[in-house]
Amino acid sequence: RRVGAPAAAVFGKVRHARLMLSLNNGFSDEDIADFVTRIRRFLSLGDDAPLGFTAEPKIDGLSLSLRYENGRLVQAATRGDGTEGEDVTANVRMVEAVPARLVGTPPDILEVRGELYMDRTDFLTLNKAQQESGGKIFANPRNAAAGSLRQKDPAVTASRRLQFFAYSLGEVSAPLAETHMLSLAALSGMGFCINALSRRCDDVAGLLAVHAEIGAARADLGYDIDGVVYKVDRHDYQARLGQVARAPRWAL
């Protein structure tokens, strides 16, 4: 019933305005069908009632929450235990893939959740340089991204080519859109990188088709993934579905 791990003492602590939850898992076609059935039952929707979902790659990186006030990045925090994370603002400011100032007219308060990661090519380049200099060799790109972020010297973070995909929202002072997919489009317009493989689906068959598509492309993506995330598209449905102990009912 716990998420992640306690915040590291070397960084200050940040209490999340909204919990950063984990996700429940599905391992078979039947699990996906059961997921959709449970949601329809909870929302009292018949089999023929429209119910949209999104499907997107689950990036194997480090979850971050970015807080913007009046369009400027003011705080960046790791997920930690879901309630409290590490304040990594100084280091995240050095990551070019994270906008320091947003484009357009974002809400006064906007928290963007997403995944910090390292491309496989940059990972191999980093490990080669580490080996030549006698530094630490990282086991995989996820560990390399986490190690690159958790540096006492932000200049070291700046020297590592870290990337960021935005995938959801935390606290917002005004809604971006009525659906998750439209919110992603809005974030893209503000300067965030959104995964191009994200799709909207209308049924179980569509969800499974996207899983097969992403699975077939997995080896050539250039970054590591550890699954596909399914989400109910409508935000009002997400609010009605709520959460269980550590995970939202509306995502898998």
PDB file of C-alpha atoms in Angstrom:
ATOM      1  CA  ARG A   1       0.000   0.000   0.000  1.00  0.00           C
ATOM      2  CA  ARG A   2       3.033   2.253  -0.240  1.00  0.00           C
ATOM      3  CA  VAL A   3       4.276   4.047  -3.340  1.00  0.00           C
ATOM      4  CA  GLY A   4       7.972   4.370  -4.175  1.00  0.00           C
ATOM      5  CA  ALA A   5      10.296   5.242  -1.301  1.00  0.00           C
ATOM      6  CA  PRO A   6      10.927   7.941   1.309  1.00  0.00           C
ATOM      7  CA  ALA A   7      12.490  11.214   0.108  1.00  0.00           C
ATOM      8  CA  ALA A   8      16.289  11.258   0.251  1.00  0.00           C
ATOM      9  CA  ALA A   9      17.760  13.400   3.025  1.00  0.00           C
ATOM     10  CA  VAL A  10      20.308  15.106   0.723  1.00  0.00           C
ATOM     11  CA  PHE A  11      17.490  17.045  -0.969  1.00  0.00           C
ATOM     12  CA  GLY A  12      14.783  19.103   0.671  1.00  0.00           C
ATOM     13  CA  LYS A  13      11.312  17.601   0.912  1.00  0.00           C
ATOM     14  CA  VAL A  14       8.228  18.637  -1.064  1.00  0.00           C
ATOM     15  CA  ARG A  15       4.700  17.685  -0.083  1.00  0.00           C
ATOM     16  CA  HIS A  16       2.660  17.109  -3.238  1.00  0.00           C
ATOM     17  CA  ALA A  17      -0.468  19.244  -3.615  1.00  0.00           C
ATOM     18  CA  ARG A  18      -2.108  16.168  -5.152  1.00  0.00           C
ATOM     19  CA  LEU A  19      -0.942  12.619  -4.516  1.00  0.00           C
ATOM     20  CA  MET A  20       1.353  11.040  -7.083  1.00  0.00           C
ATOM     21  CA  LEU A  21      -0.174   7.579  -7.241  1.00  0.00           C
ATOM     22  CA  SER A  22       1.098   4.275  -8.543  1.00  0.00           C
ATOM     23  CA  LEU A  23      -0.813   2.161 -11.088  1.00  0.00           C
ATOM     24  CA  ASN A  24      -2.550  -1.187 -10.870  1.00  0.00           C
ATOM     25  CA  ASN A  25      -1.378  -3.747 -13.427  1.00  0.00           C
ATOM     26  CA  GLY A  26      -2.966  -5.910 -16.089  1.00  0.00           C
ATOM     27  CA  PHE A  27      -1.138  -8.874 -17.591  1.00  0.00           C
ATOM     28  CA  SER A  28      -3.569 -10.387 -20.097  1.00  0.00           C
ATOM     29  CA  ASP A  29      -6.329  -9.515 -22.561  1.00  0.00           C
ATOM     30  CA  GLU A  30      -8.824 -10.678 -19.937  1.00  0.00           C
ATOM     31  CA  ASP A  31      -7.397  -8.215 -17.397  1.00  0.00           C
ATOM     32  CA  ILE A  32      -7.977  -5.370 -19.843  1.00  0.00           C
ATOM     33  CA  ALA A  33     -11.532  -6.482 -20.533  1.00  0.00           C
ATOM     34  CA  ASP A  34     -12.174  -6.722 -16.777  1.00  0.00           C
ATOM     35  CA  PHE A  35     -10.759  -3.209 -16.314  1.00  0.00           C
ATOM     36  CA  VAL A  36     -13.235  -1.777 -18.818  1.00  0.00           C
ATOM     37  CA  THR A  37     -16.114  -3.798 -17.362  1.00  0.00           C
ATOM     38  CA  ARG A  38     -15.378  -2.541 -13.844  1.00  0.00           C
ATOM     39  CA  ILE A  39     -15.355   1.059 -15.039  1.00  0.00           C
ATOM     40  CA  ARG A  40     -18.656   0.700 -16.893  1.00  0.00           C
ATOM     41  CA  ARG A  41     -20.211  -0.888 -13.819  1.00  0.00           C
ATOM     42  CA  PHE A  42     -18.899   1.814 -11.481  1.00  0.00           C
ATOM     43  CA  LEU A  43     -20.161   4.595 -13.772  1.00  0.00           C
ATOM     44  CA  SER A  44     -23.455   2.752 -14.440  1.00  0.00           C
ATOM     45  CA  LEU A  45     -22.799   2.814 -18.179  1.00  0.00           C
ATOM     46  CA  GLY A  46     -24.400   0.263 -20.472  1.00  0.00           C
ATOM     47  CA  ASP A  47     -22.376  -1.740 -22.964  1.00  0.00           C
ATOM     48  CA  ASP A  48     -23.415   0.587 -25.788  1.00  0.00           C
ATOM     49  CA  ALA A  49     -22.734   3.865 -23.965  1.00  0.00           C
ATOM     50  CA  PRO A  50     -19.686   5.768 -25.283  1.00  0.00           C
ATOM     51  CA  LEU A  51     -16.585   5.409 -23.121  1.00  0.00           C
ATOM     52  CA  GLY A  52     -13.254   6.697 -24.392  1.00  0.00           C
ATOM     53  CA  PHE A  53      -9.770   5.758 -23.235  1.00  0.00           C
ATOM     54  CA  THR A  54      -6.219   6.779 -23.990  1.00  0.00           C
ATOM     55  CA  ALA A  55      -3.268   4.436 -24.413  1.00  0.00           C
ATOM     56  CA  GLU A  56       0.331   5.587 -24.195  1.00  0.00           C
ATOM     57  CA  PRO A  57       3.762   4.037 -23.625  1.00  0.00           C
ATOM     58  CA  LYS A  58       4.810   3.684 -19.978  1.00  0.00           C
ATOM     59  CA  ILE A  59       8.277   5.237 -19.995  1.00  0.00           C
ATOM     60  CA  ASP A  60      10.819   3.473 -17.776  1.00  0.00           C
ATOM     61  CA  GLY A  61      12.285   6.555 -16.134  1.00  0.00           C
ATOM     62  CA  LEU A  62      11.858   8.782 -13.111  1.00  0.00           C
ATOM     63  CA  SER A  63       8.484  10.376 -12.310  1.00  0.00           C
ATOM     64  CA  LEU A  64       8.534  14.141 -11.767  1.00  0.00           C
ATOM     65  CA  SER A  65       6.021  16.783 -10.779  1.00  0.00           C
ATOM     66  CA  LEU A  66       6.716  20.243 -12.213  1.00  0.00           C
ATOM     67  CA  ARG A  67       4.953  23.239 -10.662  1.00  0.00           C
ATOM     68  CA  TYR A  68       4.492  26.374 -12.767  1.00  0.00           C
ATOM     69  CA  GLU A  69       3.180  29.672 -11.440  1.00  0.00           C
ATOM     70  CA  ASN A  70       2.272  32.353 -13.963  1.00  0.00           C
ATOM     71  CA  GLY A  71       3.996  30.275 -16.627  1.00  0.00           C
ATOM     72  CA  ARG A  72       7.345  29.961 -14.826  1.00  0.00           C
ATOM     73  CA  LEU A  73       8.852  26.814 -13.345  1.00  0.00           C
ATOM     74  CA  VAL A  74       9.032  27.333  -9.577  1.00  0.00           C
ATOM     75  CA  GLN A  75       9.418  23.782  -8.258  1.00  0.00           C
ATOM     76  CA  ALA A  76      10.315  20.274  -9.399  1.00  0.00           C
ATOM     77  CA  ALA A  77       9.879  17.216  -7.207  1.00  0.00           C
ATOM     78  CA  THR A  78      10.324  13.459  -7.504  1.00  0.00           C
ATOM     79  CA  ARG A  79       7.408  11.185  -6.665  1.00  0.00           C
ATOM     80  CA  GLY A  80       8.993   9.846  -3.479  1.00  0.00           C
ATOM     81  CA  ASP A  81       6.367   7.951  -1.505  1.00  0.00           C
ATOM     82  CA  GLY A  82       3.513   9.576  -3.424  1.00  0.00           C
ATOM     83  CA  THR A  83       2.795  12.094  -0.668  1.00  0.00           C
ATOM     84  CA  GLU A  84       6.237  13.620  -0.259  1.00  0.00           C
ATOM     85  CA  GLY A  85       9.121  13.754  -2.727  1.00  0.00           C
ATOM     86  CA  GLU A  86      12.557  15.303  -3.166  1.00  0.00           C
ATOM     87  CA  ASP A  87      12.998  18.938  -4.166  1.00  0.00           C
ATOM     88  CA  VAL A  88      15.150  18.707  -7.297  1.00  0.00           C
ATOM     89  CA  THR A  89      14.288  22.143  -8.696  1.00  0.00           C
ATOM     90  CA  ALA A  90      17.864  23.367  -9.121  1.00  0.00           C
ATOM     91  CA  ASN A  91      18.857  20.282 -11.095  1.00  0.00           C
ATOM     92  CA  VAL A  92      15.708  20.140 -13.226  1.00  0.00           C
ATOM     93  CA  ARG A  93      16.286  23.753 -14.268  1.00  0.00           C
ATOM     94  CA  MET A  94      19.398  22.437 -16.025  1.00  0.00           C
ATOM     95  CA  VAL A  95      17.408  19.977 -18.166  1.00  0.00           C
ATOM     96  CA  GLU A  96      16.749  21.547 -21.576  1.00  0.00           C
ATOM     97  CA  ALA A  97      13.779  19.248 -22.212  1.00  0.00           C
ATOM     98  CA  VAL A  98      11.885  20.813 -19.275  1.00  0.00           C
ATOM     99  CA  PRO A  99      10.488  24.259 -20.187  1.00  0.00           C
ATOM    100  CA  ALA A 100      11.583  26.995 -17.782  1.00  0.00           C
ATOM    101  CA  ARG A 101       8.818  29.256 -19.078  1.00  0.00           C
ATOM    102  CA  LEU A 102       5.638  28.134 -20.817  1.00  0.00           C
ATOM    103  CA  VAL A 103       4.304  29.320 -24.155  1.00  0.00           C
ATOM    104  CA  GLY A 104       0.870  30.930 -24.444  1.00  0.00           C
ATOM    105  CA  THR A 105      -1.429  31.602 -21.506  1.00  0.00           C
ATOM    106  CA  PRO A 106      -1.261  28.673 -19.059  1.00  0.00           C
ATOM    107  CA  PRO A 107      -3.296  28.657 -15.823  1.00  0.00           C
ATOM    108  CA  ASP A 108      -1.846  30.665 -12.933  1.00  0.00           C
ATOM    109  CA  ILE A 109      -0.987  27.373 -11.211  1.00  0.00           C
ATOM    110  CA  LEU A 110      -0.157  24.344 -13.318  1.00  0.00           C
ATOM    111  CA  GLU A 111       1.446  21.135 -12.100  1.00  0.00           C
ATOM    112  CA  VAL A 112       2.639  18.861 -14.884  1.00  0.00           C
ATOM    113  CA  ARG A 113       3.492  15.253 -14.153  1.00  0.00           C
ATOM    114  CA  GLY A 114       5.725  13.285 -16.441  1.00  0.00           C
ATOM    115  CA  GLU A 115       8.729  11.025 -16.849  1.00  0.00           C
ATOM    116  CA  LEU A 116      12.377  12.037 -16.922  1.00  0.00           C
ATOM    117  CA  TYR A 117      14.413   9.529 -18.919  1.00  0.00           C
ATOM    118  CA  MET A 118      17.555   8.993 -20.959  1.00  0.00           C
ATOM    119  CA  ASP A 119      17.713   7.783 -24.559  1.00  0.00           C
ATOM    120  CA  ARG A 120      19.537   4.510 -25.097  1.00  0.00           C
ATOM    121  CA  THR A 121      22.165   6.172 -27.318  1.00  0.00           C
ATOM    122  CA  ASP A 122      22.908   8.828 -24.701  1.00  0.00           C
ATOM    123  CA  PHE A 123      23.011   6.111 -22.044  1.00  0.00           C
ATOM    124  CA  LEU A 124      25.684   4.181 -23.948  1.00  0.00           C
ATOM    125  CA  THR A 125      27.654   7.369 -24.558  1.00  0.00           C
ATOM    126  CA  LEU A 126      27.494   8.250 -20.850  1.00  0.00           C
ATOM    127  CA  ASN A 127      28.643   4.800 -19.735  1.00  0.00           C
ATOM    128  CA  LYS A 128      31.538   4.894 -22.177  1.00  0.00           C
ATOM    129  CA  ALA A 129      32.652   8.254 -20.782  1.00  0.00           C
ATOM    130  CA  GLN A 130      32.219   6.986 -17.220  1.00  0.00           C
ATOM    131  CA  GLN A 131      34.327   3.929 -17.964  1.00  0.00           C
ATOM    132  CA  GLU A 132      37.095   6.028 -19.508  1.00  0.00           C
ATOM    133  CA  SER A 133      37.149   8.386 -16.528  1.00  0.00           C
ATOM    134  CA  GLY A 134      36.843   5.654 -13.908  1.00  0.00           C
ATOM    135  CA  GLY A 135      33.368   6.795 -12.890  1.00  0.00           C
ATOM    136  CA  LYS A 136      30.255   4.838 -11.987  1.00  0.00           C
ATOM    137  CA  ILE A 137      28.818   2.539 -14.666  1.00  0.00           C
ATOM    138  CA  PHE A 138      25.020   2.592 -14.754  1.00  0.00           C
ATOM    139  CA  ALA A 139      23.060  -0.650 -15.122  1.00  0.00           C
ATOM    140  CA  ASN A 140      20.333   0.780 -17.379  1.00  0.00           C
ATOM    141  CA  PRO A 141      18.980   4.099 -18.709  1.00  0.00           C
ATOM    142  CA  ARG A 142      16.537   4.449 -15.815  1.00  0.00           C
ATOM    143  CA  ASN A 143      19.312   4.280 -13.241  1.00  0.00           C
ATOM    144  CA  ALA A 144      21.366   6.664 -15.347  1.00  0.00           C
ATOM    145  CA  ALA A 145      18.519   9.193 -15.442  1.00  0.00           C
ATOM    146  CA  ALA A 146      17.940   8.931 -11.691  1.00  0.00           C
ATOM    147  CA  GLY A 147      21.652   9.205 -10.935  1.00  0.00           C
ATOM    148  CA  SER A 148      22.021  12.164 -13.283  1.00  0.00           C
ATOM    149  CA  LEU A 149      19.173  14.028 -11.599  1.00  0.00           C
ATOM    150  CA  ARG A 150      20.276  13.340  -8.028  1.00  0.00           C
ATOM    151  CA  GLN A 151      23.582  15.186  -8.313  1.00  0.00           C
ATOM    152  CA  LYS A 152      24.770  17.609  -5.661  1.00  0.00           C
ATOM    153  CA  ASP A 153      26.195  19.750  -8.461  1.00  0.00           C
ATOM    154  CA  PRO A 154      23.510  20.853 -10.981  1.00  0.00           C
ATOM    155  CA  ALA A 155      26.255  21.314 -13.581  1.00  0.00           C
ATOM    156  CA  VAL A 156      26.660  17.533 -13.694  1.00  0.00           C
ATOM    157  CA  THR A 157      22.937  17.179 -14.415  1.00  0.00           C
ATOM    158  CA  ALA A 158      23.307  19.770 -17.181  1.00  0.00           C
ATOM    159  CA  SER A 159      26.039  17.684 -18.820  1.00  0.00           C
ATOM    160  CA  ARG A 160      23.733  14.642 -19.123  1.00  0.00           C
ATOM    161  CA  ARG A 161      21.225  14.576 -21.997  1.00  0.00           C
ATOM    162  CA  LEU A 162      18.003  13.979 -20.066  1.00  0.00           C
ATOM    163  CA  GLN A 163      14.597  13.986 -21.759  1.00  0.00           C
ATOM    164  CA  PHE A 164      11.052  14.512 -20.465  1.00  0.00           C
ATOM    165  CA  PHE A 165       7.608  13.305 -21.570  1.00  0.00           C
ATOM    166  CA  ALA A 166       4.586  15.023 -19.967  1.00  0.00           C
ATOM    167  CA  TYR A 167       1.739  12.581 -19.280  1.00  0.00           C
ATOM    168  CA  SER A 168      -0.701  14.036 -16.700  1.00  0.00           C
ATOM    169  CA  LEU A 169      -1.665  16.918 -14.430  1.00  0.00           C
ATOM    170  CA  GLY A 170      -1.428  17.604 -10.720  1.00  0.00           C
ATOM    171  CA  GLU A 171      -2.871  20.754  -9.169  1.00  0.00           C
ATOM    172  CA  VAL A 172      -4.281  23.272 -11.651  1.00  0.00           C
ATOM    173  CA  SER A 173      -6.010  26.573 -10.949  1.00  0.00           C
ATOM    174  CA  ALA A 174      -8.145  26.203 -14.089  1.00  0.00           C
ATOM    175  CA  PRO A 175      -8.839  23.134 -16.255  1.00  0.00           C
ATOM    176  CA  LEU A 176      -6.941  22.790 -19.521  1.00  0.00           C
ATOM    177  CA  ALA A 177      -9.573  20.656 -21.261  1.00  0.00           C
ATOM    178  CA  GLU A 178     -12.423  18.226 -20.649  1.00  0.00           C
ATOM    179  CA  THR A 179     -10.400  15.153 -21.589  1.00  0.00           C
ATOM    180  CA  HIS A 180      -6.956  13.726 -21.005  1.00  0.00           C
ATOM    181  CA  MET A 181      -6.112  13.648 -24.720  1.00  0.00           C
ATOM    182  CA  LEU A 182      -7.046  17.294 -25.191  1.00  0.00           C
ATOM    183  CA  SER A 183      -5.019  18.180 -22.083  1.00  0.00           C
ATOM    184  CA  LEU A 184      -1.969  16.521 -23.634  1.00  0.00           C
ATOM    185  CA  ALA A 185      -2.504  18.603 -26.773  1.00  0.00           C
ATOM    186  CA  ALA A 186      -2.708  21.736 -24.618  1.00  0.00           C
ATOM    187  CA  LEU A 187       0.540  20.818 -22.851  1.00  0.00           C
ATOM    188  CA  SER A 188       2.197  20.283 -26.215  1.00  0.00           C
ATOM    189  CA  GLY A 189       1.158  23.801 -27.208  1.00  0.00           C
ATOM    190  CA  MET A 190       2.794  25.161 -24.054  1.00  0.00           C
ATOM    191  CA  GLY A 191       6.152  23.623 -24.955  1.00  0.00           C
ATOM    192  CA  PHE A 192       6.118  20.127 -23.475  1.00  0.00           C
ATOM    193  CA  CYS A 193       7.107  16.984 -25.335  1.00  0.00           C
ATOM    194  CA  ILE A 194       4.164  14.563 -25.595  1.00  0.00           C
ATOM    195  CA  ASN A 195       4.658  10.963 -26.652  1.00  0.00           C
ATOM    196  CA  ALA A 196       3.697  10.615 -30.299  1.00  0.00           C
ATOM    197  CA  LEU A 197       2.451   7.049 -29.774  1.00  0.00           C
ATOM    198  CA  SER A 198      -0.390   8.170 -27.467  1.00  0.00           C
ATOM    199  CA  ARG A 199      -3.745   7.112 -28.906  1.00  0.00           C
ATOM    200  CA  ARG A 200      -7.427   7.480 -28.106  1.00  0.00           C
ATOM    201  CA  CYS A 201      -9.457   4.255 -28.072  1.00  0.00           C
ATOM    202  CA  ASP A 202     -13.159   3.468 -27.823  1.00  0.00           C
ATOM    203  CA  ASP A 203     -13.159  -0.155 -26.675  1.00  0.00           C
ATOM    204  CA  VAL A 204     -11.134  -3.145 -25.501  1.00  0.00           C
ATOM    205  CA  ALA A 205     -10.189  -4.092 -29.056  1.00  0.00           C
ATOM    206  CA  GLY A 206      -8.735  -0.636 -29.605  1.00  0.00           C
ATOM    207  CA  LEU A 207      -6.734  -0.791 -26.373  1.00  0.00           C
ATOM    208  CA  LEU A 208      -5.281  -4.174 -27.292  1.00  0.00           C
ATOM    209  CA  ALA A 209      -4.464  -2.985 -30.814  1.00  0.00           C
ATOM    210  CA  VAL A 210      -2.401  -0.071 -29.440  1.00  0.00           C
ATOM    211  CA  HIS A 211      -0.616  -2.466 -27.078  1.00  0.00           C
ATOM    212  CA  ALA A 212       0.310  -4.643 -30.056  1.00  0.00           C
ATOM    213  CA  GLU A 213       1.421  -1.606 -32.078  1.00  0.00           C
ATOM    214  CA  ILE A 214       3.655  -0.270 -29.321  1.00  0.00           C
ATOM    215  CA  GLY A 215       4.960  -3.756 -28.545  1.00  0.00           C
ATOM    216  CA  ALA A 216       5.985  -4.245 -32.172  1.00  0.00           C
ATOM    217  CA  ALA A 217       7.810  -0.900 -32.173  1.00  0.00           C
ATOM    218  CA  ARG A 218       9.403  -1.324 -28.755  1.00  0.00           C
ATOM    219  CA  ALA A 219      12.886  -2.375 -29.883  1.00  0.00           C
ATOM    220  CA  ASP A 220      13.189   0.652 -32.175  1.00  0.00           C
ATOM    221  CA  LEU A 221      11.810   3.362 -29.879  1.00  0.00           C
ATOM    222  CA  GLY A 222      15.206   4.606 -28.718  1.00  0.00           C
ATOM    223  CA  TYR A 223      14.074   4.661 -25.076  1.00  0.00           C
ATOM    224  CA  ASP A 224      12.955   2.010 -22.611  1.00  0.00           C
ATOM    225  CA  ILE A 225       9.322   1.307 -21.758  1.00  0.00           C
ATOM    226  CA  ASP A 226       7.824  -1.176 -19.308  1.00  0.00           C
ATOM    227  CA  GLY A 227       4.264  -1.360 -20.531  1.00  0.00           C
ATOM    228  CA  VAL A 228       1.344   0.641 -21.882  1.00  0.00           C
ATOM    229  CA  VAL A 229      -0.823   2.873 -19.694  1.00  0.00           C
ATOM    230  CA  TYR A 230      -4.591   2.971 -20.227  1.00  0.00           C
ATOM    231  CA  LYS A 231      -6.618   5.905 -18.868  1.00  0.00           C
ATOM    232  CA  VAL A 232     -10.274   6.904 -18.981  1.00  0.00           C
ATOM    233  CA  ASP A 233     -10.247   9.942 -21.250  1.00  0.00           C
ATOM    234  CA  ARG A 234     -12.933  12.147 -19.673  1.00  0.00           C
ATOM    235  CA  HIS A 235     -11.793  14.089 -16.614  1.00  0.00           C
ATOM    236  CA  ASP A 236     -15.264  14.133 -15.042  1.00  0.00           C
ATOM    237  CA  TYR A 237     -15.348  10.331 -15.234  1.00  0.00           C
ATOM    238  CA  GLN A 238     -11.870  10.208 -13.663  1.00  0.00           C
ATOM    239  CA  ALA A 239     -13.125  12.339 -10.775  1.00  0.00           C
ATOM    240  CA  ARG A 240     -16.140  10.071 -10.239  1.00  0.00           C
ATOM    241  CA  LEU A 241     -14.012   6.924 -10.335  1.00  0.00           C
ATOM    242  CA  GLY A 242     -11.517   8.249  -7.801  1.00  0.00           C
ATOM    243  CA  GLN A 243      -8.869   5.949  -6.349  1.00  0.00           C
ATOM    244  CA  VAL A 244      -8.228   2.927  -4.190  1.00  0.00           C
ATOM    245  CA  ALA A 245      -5.425   2.746  -1.608  1.00  0.00           C
ATOM    246  CA  ARG A 246      -2.495   3.597  -3.878  1.00  0.00           C
ATOM    247  CA  ALA A 247      -3.790   3.776  -7.437  1.00  0.00           C
ATOM    248  CA  PRO A 248      -6.546   5.462  -9.485  1.00  0.00           C
ATOM    249  CA  ARG A 249      -9.515   3.345 -10.542  1.00  0.00           C
ATOM    250  CA  TRP A 250      -9.500   5.050 -13.934  1.00  0.00           C
ATOM    251  CA  ALA A 251      -6.028   3.926 -15.058  1.00  0.00           C
ATOM    252  CA  LEU A 252      -4.164   0.651 -15.560  1.00  0.00           C
TER     253      LEU A 252
END
